[in-house]
Coordinates of C-alpha atoms and ligand atoms in Angstrom, one line a residue:
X334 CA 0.0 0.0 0.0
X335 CA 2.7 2.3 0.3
X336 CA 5.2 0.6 -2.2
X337 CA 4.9 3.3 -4.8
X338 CA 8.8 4.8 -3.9
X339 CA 10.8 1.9 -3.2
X340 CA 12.9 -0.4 -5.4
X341 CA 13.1 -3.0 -2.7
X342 CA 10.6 -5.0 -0.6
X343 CA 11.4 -4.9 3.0
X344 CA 13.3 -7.7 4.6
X345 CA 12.0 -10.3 6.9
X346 CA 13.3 -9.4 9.6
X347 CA 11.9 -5.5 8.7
X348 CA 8.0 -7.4 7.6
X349 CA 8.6 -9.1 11.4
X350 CA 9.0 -6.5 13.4
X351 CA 6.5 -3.9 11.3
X352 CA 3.4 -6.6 11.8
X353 CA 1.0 -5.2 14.5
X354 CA -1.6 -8.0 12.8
X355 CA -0.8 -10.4 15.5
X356 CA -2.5 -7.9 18.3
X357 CA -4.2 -5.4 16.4
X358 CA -6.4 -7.7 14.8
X359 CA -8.7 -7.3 18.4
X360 CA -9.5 -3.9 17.0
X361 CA -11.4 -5.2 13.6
X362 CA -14.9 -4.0 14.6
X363 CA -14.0 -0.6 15.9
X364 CA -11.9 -0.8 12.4
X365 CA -15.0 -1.5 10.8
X366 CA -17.1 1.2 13.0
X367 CA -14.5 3.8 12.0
X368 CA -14.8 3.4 8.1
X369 CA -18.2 3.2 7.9
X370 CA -18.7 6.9 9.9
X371 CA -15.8 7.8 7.8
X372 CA -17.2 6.9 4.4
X373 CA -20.9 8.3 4.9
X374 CA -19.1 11.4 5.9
X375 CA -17.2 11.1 2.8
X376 CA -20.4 10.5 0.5
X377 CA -22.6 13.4 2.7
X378 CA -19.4 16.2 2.5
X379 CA -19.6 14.8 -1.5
X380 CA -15.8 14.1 -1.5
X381 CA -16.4 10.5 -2.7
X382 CA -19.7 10.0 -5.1
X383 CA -23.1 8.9 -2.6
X384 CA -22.4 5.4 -5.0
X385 CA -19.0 4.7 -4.3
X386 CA -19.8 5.3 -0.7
X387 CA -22.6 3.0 -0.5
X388 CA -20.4 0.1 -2.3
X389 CA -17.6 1.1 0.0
X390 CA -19.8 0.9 3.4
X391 CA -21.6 -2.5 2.0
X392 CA -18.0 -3.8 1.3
X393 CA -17.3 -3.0 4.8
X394 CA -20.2 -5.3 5.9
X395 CA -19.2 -7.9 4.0
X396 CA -15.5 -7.9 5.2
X397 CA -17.0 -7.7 9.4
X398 CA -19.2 -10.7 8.0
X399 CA -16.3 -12.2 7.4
X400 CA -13.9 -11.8 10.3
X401 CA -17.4 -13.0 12.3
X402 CA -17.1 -15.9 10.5
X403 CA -13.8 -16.9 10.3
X404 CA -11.8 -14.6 12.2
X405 CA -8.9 -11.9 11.1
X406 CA -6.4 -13.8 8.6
X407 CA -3.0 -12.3 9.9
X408 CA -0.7 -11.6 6.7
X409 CA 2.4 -9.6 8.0
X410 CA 3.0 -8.0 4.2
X411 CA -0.5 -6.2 5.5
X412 CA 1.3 -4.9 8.4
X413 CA -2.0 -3.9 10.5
X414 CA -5.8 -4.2 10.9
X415 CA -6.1 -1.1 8.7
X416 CA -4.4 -2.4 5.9
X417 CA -5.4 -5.8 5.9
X418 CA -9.2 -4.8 6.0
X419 CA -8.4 -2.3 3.0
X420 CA -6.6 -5.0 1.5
X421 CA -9.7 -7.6 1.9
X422 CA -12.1 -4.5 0.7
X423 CA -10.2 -3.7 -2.1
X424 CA -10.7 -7.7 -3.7
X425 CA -14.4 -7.6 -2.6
X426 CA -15.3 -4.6 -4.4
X427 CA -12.2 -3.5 -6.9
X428 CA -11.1 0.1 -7.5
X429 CA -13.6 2.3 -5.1
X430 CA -12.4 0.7 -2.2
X431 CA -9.0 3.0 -2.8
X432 CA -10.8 6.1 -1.9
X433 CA -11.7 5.1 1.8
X434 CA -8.6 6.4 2.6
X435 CA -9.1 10.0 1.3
X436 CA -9.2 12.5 3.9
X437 CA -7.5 10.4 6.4
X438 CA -4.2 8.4 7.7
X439 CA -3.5 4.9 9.4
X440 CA -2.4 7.9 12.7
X441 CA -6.0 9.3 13.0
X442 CA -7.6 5.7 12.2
X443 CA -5.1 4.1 15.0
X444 CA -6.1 6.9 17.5
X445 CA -9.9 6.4 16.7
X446 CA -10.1 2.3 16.8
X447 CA -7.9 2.4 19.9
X448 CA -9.8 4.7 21.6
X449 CA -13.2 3.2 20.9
X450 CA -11.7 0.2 21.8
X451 CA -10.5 1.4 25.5
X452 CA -13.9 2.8 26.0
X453 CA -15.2 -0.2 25.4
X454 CA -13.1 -2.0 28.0
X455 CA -13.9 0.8 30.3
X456 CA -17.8 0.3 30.3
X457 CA -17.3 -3.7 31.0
X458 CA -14.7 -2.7 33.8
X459 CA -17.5 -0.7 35.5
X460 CA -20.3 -3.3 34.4
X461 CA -17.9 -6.0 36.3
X462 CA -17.3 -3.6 39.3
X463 CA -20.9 -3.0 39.7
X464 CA -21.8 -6.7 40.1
X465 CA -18.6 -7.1 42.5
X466 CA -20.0 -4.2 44.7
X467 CA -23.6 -6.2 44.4
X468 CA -21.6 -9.0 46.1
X469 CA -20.0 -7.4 48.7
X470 CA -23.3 -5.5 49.7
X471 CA -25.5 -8.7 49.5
X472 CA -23.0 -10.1 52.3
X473 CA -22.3 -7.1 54.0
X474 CA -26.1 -7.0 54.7
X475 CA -26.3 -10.4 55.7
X476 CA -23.5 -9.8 57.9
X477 CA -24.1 -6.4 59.2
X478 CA -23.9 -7.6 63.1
X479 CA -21.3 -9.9 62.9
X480 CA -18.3 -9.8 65.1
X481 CA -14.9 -9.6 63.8
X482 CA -11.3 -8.8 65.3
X483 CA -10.3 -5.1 63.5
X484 CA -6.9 -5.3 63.3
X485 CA -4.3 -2.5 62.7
X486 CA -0.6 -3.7 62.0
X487 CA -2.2 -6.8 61.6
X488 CA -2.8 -6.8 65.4
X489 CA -6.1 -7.2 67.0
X490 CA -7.3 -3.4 67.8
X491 CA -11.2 -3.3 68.5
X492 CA -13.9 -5.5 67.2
X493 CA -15.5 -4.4 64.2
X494 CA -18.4 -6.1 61.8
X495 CA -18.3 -7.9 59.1
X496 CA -20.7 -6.0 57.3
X497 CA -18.5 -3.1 57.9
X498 CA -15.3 -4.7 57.0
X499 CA -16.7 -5.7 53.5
X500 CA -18.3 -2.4 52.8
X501 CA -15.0 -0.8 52.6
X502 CA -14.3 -2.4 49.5
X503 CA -17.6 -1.6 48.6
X504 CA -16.1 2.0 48.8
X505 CA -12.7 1.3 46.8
X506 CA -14.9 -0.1 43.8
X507 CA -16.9 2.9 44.1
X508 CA -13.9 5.0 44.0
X509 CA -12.5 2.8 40.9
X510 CA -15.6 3.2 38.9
X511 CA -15.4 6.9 39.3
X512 CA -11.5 7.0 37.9
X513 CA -12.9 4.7 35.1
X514 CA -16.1 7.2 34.4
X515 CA -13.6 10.3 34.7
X516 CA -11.1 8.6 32.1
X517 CA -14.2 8.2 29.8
X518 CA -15.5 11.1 30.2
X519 CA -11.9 12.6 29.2
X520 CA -11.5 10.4 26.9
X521 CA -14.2 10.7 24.8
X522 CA -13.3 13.1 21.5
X523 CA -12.8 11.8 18.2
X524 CA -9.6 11.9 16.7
X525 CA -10.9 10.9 13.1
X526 CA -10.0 13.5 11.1
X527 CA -6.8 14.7 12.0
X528 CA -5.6 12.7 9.6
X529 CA -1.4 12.6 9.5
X530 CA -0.4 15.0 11.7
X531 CA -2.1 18.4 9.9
X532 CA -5.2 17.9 9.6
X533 CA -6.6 18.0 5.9
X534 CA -7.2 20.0 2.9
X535 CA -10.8 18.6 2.3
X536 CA -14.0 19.9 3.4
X537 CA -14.8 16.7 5.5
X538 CA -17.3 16.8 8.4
X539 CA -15.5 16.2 11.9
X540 CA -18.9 16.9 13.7
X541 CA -20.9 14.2 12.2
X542 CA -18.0 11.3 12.2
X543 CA -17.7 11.8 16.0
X544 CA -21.4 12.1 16.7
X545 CA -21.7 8.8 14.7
X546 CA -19.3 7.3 17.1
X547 CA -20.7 8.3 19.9
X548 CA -17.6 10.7 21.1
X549 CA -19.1 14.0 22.4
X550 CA -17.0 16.2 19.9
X551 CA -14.1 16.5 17.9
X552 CA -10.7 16.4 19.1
X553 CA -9.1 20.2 19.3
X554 CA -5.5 20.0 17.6
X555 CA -4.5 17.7 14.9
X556 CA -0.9 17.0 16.2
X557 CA -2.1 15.7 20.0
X558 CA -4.8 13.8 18.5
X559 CA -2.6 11.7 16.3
X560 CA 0.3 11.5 19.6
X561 CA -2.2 11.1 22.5
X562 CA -2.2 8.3 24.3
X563 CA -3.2 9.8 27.6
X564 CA -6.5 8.1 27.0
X565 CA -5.2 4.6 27.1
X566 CA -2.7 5.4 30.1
X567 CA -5.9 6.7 32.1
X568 CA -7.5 3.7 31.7
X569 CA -4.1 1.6 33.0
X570 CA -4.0 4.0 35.9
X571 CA -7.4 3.1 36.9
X572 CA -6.8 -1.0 36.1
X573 CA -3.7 -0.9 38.3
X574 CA -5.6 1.2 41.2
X575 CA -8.6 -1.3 41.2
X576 CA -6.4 -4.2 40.6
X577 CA -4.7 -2.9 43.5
X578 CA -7.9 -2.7 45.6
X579 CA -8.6 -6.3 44.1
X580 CA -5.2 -7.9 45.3
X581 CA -5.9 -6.3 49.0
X582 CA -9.2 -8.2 49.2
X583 CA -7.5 -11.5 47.4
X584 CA -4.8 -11.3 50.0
X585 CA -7.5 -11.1 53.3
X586 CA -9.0 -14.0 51.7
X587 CA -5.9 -15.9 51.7
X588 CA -5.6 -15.1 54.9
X589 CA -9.3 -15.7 56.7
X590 CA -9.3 -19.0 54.8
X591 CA -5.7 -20.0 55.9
X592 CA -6.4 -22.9 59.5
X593 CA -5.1 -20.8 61.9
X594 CA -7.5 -17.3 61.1
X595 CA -10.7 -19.9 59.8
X596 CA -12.7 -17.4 59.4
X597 CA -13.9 -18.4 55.5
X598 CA -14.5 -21.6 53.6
X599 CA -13.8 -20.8 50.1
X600 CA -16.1 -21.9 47.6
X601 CA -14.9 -25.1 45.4
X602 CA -15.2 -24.0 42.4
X603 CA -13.3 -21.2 43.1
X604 CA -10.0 -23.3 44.9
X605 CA -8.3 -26.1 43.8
X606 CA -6.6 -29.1 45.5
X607 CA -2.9 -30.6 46.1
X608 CA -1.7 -33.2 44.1
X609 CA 0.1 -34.7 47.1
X610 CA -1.4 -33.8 50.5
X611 CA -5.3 -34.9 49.8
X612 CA -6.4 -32.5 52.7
X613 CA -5.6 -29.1 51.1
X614 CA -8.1 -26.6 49.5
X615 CA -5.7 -23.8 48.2
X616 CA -7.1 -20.3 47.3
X617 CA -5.5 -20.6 43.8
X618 CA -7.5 -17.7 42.6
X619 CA -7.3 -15.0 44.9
X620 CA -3.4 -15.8 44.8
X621 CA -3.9 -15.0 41.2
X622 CA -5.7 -12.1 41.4
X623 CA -3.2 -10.7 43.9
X624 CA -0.7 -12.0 41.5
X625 CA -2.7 -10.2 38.2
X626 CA -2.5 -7.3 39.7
X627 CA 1.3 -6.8 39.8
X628 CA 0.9 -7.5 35.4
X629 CA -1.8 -4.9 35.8
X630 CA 0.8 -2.3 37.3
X631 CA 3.7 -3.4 34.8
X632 CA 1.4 -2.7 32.0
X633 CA 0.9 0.9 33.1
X634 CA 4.6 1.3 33.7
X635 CA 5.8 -0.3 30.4
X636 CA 3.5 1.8 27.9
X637 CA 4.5 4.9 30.1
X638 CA 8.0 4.4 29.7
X639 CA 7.1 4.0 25.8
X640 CA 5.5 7.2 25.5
X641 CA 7.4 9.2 27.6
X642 CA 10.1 10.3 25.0
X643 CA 8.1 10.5 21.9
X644 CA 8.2 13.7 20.2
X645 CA 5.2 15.2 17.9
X646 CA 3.2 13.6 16.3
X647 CA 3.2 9.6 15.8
X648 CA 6.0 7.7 16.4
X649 CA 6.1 3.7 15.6
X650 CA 6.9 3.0 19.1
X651 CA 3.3 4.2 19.5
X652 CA 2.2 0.8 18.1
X653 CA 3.0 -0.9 21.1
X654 CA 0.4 1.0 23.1
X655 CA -1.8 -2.1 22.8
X656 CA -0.2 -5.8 24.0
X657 CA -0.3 -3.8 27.2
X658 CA -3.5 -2.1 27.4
X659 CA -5.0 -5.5 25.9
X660 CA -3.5 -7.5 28.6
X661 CA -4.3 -5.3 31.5
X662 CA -7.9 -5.4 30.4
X663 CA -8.1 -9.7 30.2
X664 CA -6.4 -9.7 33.3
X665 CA -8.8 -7.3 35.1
X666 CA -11.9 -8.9 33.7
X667 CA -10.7 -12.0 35.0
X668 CA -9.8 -10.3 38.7
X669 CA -13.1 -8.9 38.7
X670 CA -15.0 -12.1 37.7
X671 CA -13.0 -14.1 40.2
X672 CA -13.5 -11.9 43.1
X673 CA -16.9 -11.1 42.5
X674 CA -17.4 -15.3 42.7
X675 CA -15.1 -15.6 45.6
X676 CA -17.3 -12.9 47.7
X677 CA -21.3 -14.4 46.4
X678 CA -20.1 -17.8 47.4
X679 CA -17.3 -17.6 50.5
X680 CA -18.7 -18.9 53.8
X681 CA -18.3 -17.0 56.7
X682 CA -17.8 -18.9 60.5
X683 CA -19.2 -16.2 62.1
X684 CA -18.7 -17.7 65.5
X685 CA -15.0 -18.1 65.2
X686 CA -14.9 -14.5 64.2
X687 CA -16.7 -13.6 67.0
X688 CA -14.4 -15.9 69.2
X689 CA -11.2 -14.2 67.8
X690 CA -13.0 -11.3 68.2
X691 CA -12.8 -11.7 71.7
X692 CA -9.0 -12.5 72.3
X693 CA -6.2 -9.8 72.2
X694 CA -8.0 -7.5 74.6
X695 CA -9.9 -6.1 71.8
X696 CA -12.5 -3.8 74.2
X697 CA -9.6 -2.1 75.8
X698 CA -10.1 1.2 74.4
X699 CA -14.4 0.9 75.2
X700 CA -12.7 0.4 78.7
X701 CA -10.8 3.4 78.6
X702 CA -13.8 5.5 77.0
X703 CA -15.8 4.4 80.1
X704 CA -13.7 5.7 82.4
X705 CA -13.6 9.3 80.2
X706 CA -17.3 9.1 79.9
X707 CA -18.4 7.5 83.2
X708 CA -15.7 9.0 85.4
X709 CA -14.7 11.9 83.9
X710 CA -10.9 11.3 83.8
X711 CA -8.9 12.9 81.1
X712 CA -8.1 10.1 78.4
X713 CA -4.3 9.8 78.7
X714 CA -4.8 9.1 82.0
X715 CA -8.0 6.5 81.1
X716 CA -5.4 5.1 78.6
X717 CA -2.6 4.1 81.1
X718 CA -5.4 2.6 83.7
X719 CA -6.6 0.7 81.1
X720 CA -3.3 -0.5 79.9
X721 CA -2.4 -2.1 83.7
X722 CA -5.6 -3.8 83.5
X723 CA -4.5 -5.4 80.0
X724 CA -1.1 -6.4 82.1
X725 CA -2.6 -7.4 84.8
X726 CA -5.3 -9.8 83.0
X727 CA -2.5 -11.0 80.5
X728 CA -0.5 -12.5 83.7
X729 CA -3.7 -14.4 84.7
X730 CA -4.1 -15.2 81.2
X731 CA -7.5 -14.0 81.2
X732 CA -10.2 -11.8 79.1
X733 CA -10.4 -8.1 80.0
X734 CA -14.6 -9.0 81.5
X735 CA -13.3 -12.2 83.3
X736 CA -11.0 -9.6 85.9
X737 CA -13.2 -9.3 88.9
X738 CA -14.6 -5.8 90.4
X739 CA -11.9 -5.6 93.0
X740 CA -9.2 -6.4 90.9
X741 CA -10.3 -3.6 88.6
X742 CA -11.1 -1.2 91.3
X743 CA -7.3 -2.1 92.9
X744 CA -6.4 0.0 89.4
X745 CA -8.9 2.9 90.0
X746 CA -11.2 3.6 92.5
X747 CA -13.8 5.4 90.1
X748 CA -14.8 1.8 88.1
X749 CA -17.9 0.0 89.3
X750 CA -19.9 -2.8 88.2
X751 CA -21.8 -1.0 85.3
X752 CA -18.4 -1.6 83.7
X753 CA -18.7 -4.7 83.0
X754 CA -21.6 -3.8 80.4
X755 CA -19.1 -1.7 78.1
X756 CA -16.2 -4.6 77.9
X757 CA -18.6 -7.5 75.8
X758 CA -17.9 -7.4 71.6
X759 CA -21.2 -6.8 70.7
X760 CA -21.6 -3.2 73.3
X761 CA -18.0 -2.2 71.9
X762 CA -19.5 -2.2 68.3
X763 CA -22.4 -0.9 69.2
X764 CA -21.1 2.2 70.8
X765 CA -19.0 2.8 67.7
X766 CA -22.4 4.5 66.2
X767 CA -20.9 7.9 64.9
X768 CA -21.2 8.5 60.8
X769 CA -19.3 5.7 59.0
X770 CA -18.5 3.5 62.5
X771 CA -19.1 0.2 62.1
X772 CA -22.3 -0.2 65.2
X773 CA -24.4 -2.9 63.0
X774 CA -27.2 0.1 62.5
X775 CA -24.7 2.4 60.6
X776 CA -23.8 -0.8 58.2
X777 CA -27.3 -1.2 57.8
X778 CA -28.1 2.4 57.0
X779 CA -24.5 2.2 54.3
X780 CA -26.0 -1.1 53.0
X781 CA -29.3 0.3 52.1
X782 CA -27.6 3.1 50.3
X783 CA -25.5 1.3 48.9
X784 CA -28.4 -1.0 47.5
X785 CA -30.4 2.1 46.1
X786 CA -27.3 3.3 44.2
X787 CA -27.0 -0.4 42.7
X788 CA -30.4 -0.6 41.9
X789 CA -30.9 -3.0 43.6
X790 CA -34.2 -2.2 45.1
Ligands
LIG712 N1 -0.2 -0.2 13.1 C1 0.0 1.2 13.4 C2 -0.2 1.4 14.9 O1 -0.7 0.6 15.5 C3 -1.0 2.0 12.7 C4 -0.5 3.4 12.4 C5 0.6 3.4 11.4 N2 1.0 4.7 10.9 C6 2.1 4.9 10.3 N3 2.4 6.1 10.0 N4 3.0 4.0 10.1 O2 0.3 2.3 15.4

């Protein structure tokens, strides 16, 4: 296709390493898409005749027919999807098929498919998320009183819920949809049109090929349009945060369903088995998740270290935007799936939560609040009462509640019996009641407006 200036054919070594077929075949119906709003733009602007453009678009069809059927056939000679869907054109319908290309370049035509392509990937990202945040709601309900150890350095701090425990990644989703809806929101102006690098001498119609496309208006400047590939790098950004957020969950998981926490049977078909010792049930999948999400991150990293030296306008190094951004987005889908499965179908033992819930002096702070509240002593001083009661009950290897009146009266005179009433699991939740604690009424209240924004009502 662009032969016309040189003696020689290009090596194979040259053919090899020009072929973007291999990937950039995934892009065939936004390919497809592209030409069609491109050509009826053509015939409408009359820059091609209303006949060619109508044996051009129906050409089109019969090329996406084909790829339906049988799939993209890869010849490197065609370099690309662009070329190799001209190319197929081009026998289907003879001559007409060369004046697609008027008014346009493979740069534009790379920036549009891409994009559509991203936004695409975008929309099932946040259709995923939502069902994952359906999950995590549905249990967090169920679970809104149950008793849990909270744990800060991984040490047991104060009992918490369930319910509330889950709905905090209820929150990180939310906050991963709204990077995705930014990034589409930011991303969503057409490049068609901008054709090399300059723009173009003929009268074509910008306006109508992005309506047709569904972008919200024509990109602004010819040059970034063509070199931009902020689009696809917001998109990674906002893979690699969820994945992130994905890995966390994965890696509690792990954790609740290793013997010594037991707080969670995985579900079956979500773990697998050990071809040696019969007795394991391994949490293959969250391992991979939290091991997808490390890909996720390298695929930000490598196509930012690609574009990060590229001067104006397209570079070939830009044609290896897309084994990353394609890869991140298999590999989220798959996160997503797997977590959202792992969260429906997980069974919580709520009563060895609420046991471990109990250990590690977990209430000590409500004991400490009761003295501020009930005693009026300032709360360092409530602190360091409370912490020789913790000293005292760890050298009879006892719970906080088991110490008796006297023994806890020997540390401050103020405590009486109402004490006892503050130090159980279930009281210590329940006075943590302030906005966004996790007392089992404020999980409720999140949960049902949680299950309002879902829709799930
Ligand atoms: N296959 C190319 C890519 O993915 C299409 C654009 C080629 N443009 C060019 N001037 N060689 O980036």
């Amino acid at each position: 296709m662009w032969g016309g200036r040189f003696a020689e054919g290009p090596s194979a070594i040259m053919r090899e390493i020009n072929a973007s077929i291999p990937f950039d075949k995934a892009l065939w119906r936004q390919d497809i898409a592209a030409s069609k709003a491109h050509v009826a733009m053509l015939g409408a602007q009359g820059i091609v005749s209303a006949e060619d453009a109508a044996t051009i678009s129906d050409g089109l069809d019969r090329v996406a027919a084909e790829y339906e059927a049988d799939g993209v056939p890869e010849d490197w000679d065609l370099e690309d999807i662009h070329m190799t869907t001209e190319s197929r054109l081009s026998e289907l319908i003879g001559p007409a098929a060369g004046r697609l290309h008027t008014a346009r370049s493979r740069n534009d035509q790379v920036a549009t498919d891409f994009k559509l392509w991203v936004r695409d990937a975008l929309d099932q990202a946040d259709a995923g998320l939502a069902d994952l945040q359906r999950a995590l709601v549905e249990q967090a309900g169920a679970h809104a009183g149950t008793i849990m150890p909270g744990f800060t350095h991984l040490q047991t701090a104060q009992p918490v819920t369930l319910g509330h425990h889950l709905m905090a990644y209820y929150e990180m989703i939310a906050r991963d949809r709204s990077r995705f809806a930014d990034a589409r929101a930011r991303m969503n102006f057409s490049p068609l049109g901008s054709a090399a690098l300059a723009g173009t001498g003929f009268p074509i119609d910008r306006e109508a090929t992005a309506r047709a496309l569904g972008f919200d208006a024509p990109t602004r400047n010819s040059l970034d349009a063509v070199s931009d590939r902020d689009f696809a790098l917001d998109y990674l950004m906002a893979a690699s945060q969820c994945a992130l957020h994905l890995s966390r969950l994965a890696e509690e998981m792990i954790l609740w369903a290793s013997q010594p926490f037991g707080f969670i049977r995985l579900p079956d078909a979500l773990s697998t088995g050990s071809s040696i010792m019969p007795q394991k049930k391994n949490p293959d999948a969250a391992e991979l998740v939290r091991g997808h999400a490390g890909r996720v991150i390298g695929c930000a990293t490598a196509l930012m270290i690609t574009m990060k030296g590229l001067p104006l306008a397209y570079s070939k190094d830009m044609q290896d935007d897309k084994p990353p951004v394609f890869e991140a987005s298999g590999l989220l889908a798959l996160s997503i799936a797997a977590m959202t499965g792992m969260v429906a179908d997980s069974a919580f033992d709520t009563a060895r939560m609420r046991h471990a819930a109990e250990l590690g002096y977990a209430t000590a702070t409500d004991l400490a609040d009761w003295l501020v509240r009930e005693a009026d002593i300032p709360f360092r001083e409530a602190h360091h009462i409370t912490g020789s009661a913790v000293r005292l009950a760890e050298s009879k290897g006892v719970a906080l509640d088991a110490l008796s009146l006297q023994e806890l009266k020997a540390m401050d005179d103020r405590i009486d019996e109402r004490v006892f009433a503050a130090l159980s699991v279930e009281a210590s939740v329940a006075a943590r009641a302030s906005y966004g604690g996790t007392a089992p009424d404020q999980v409720r209240a999140r949960v049902a407006e949680a299950r309002t924004a879902l829709g799930m009502e």
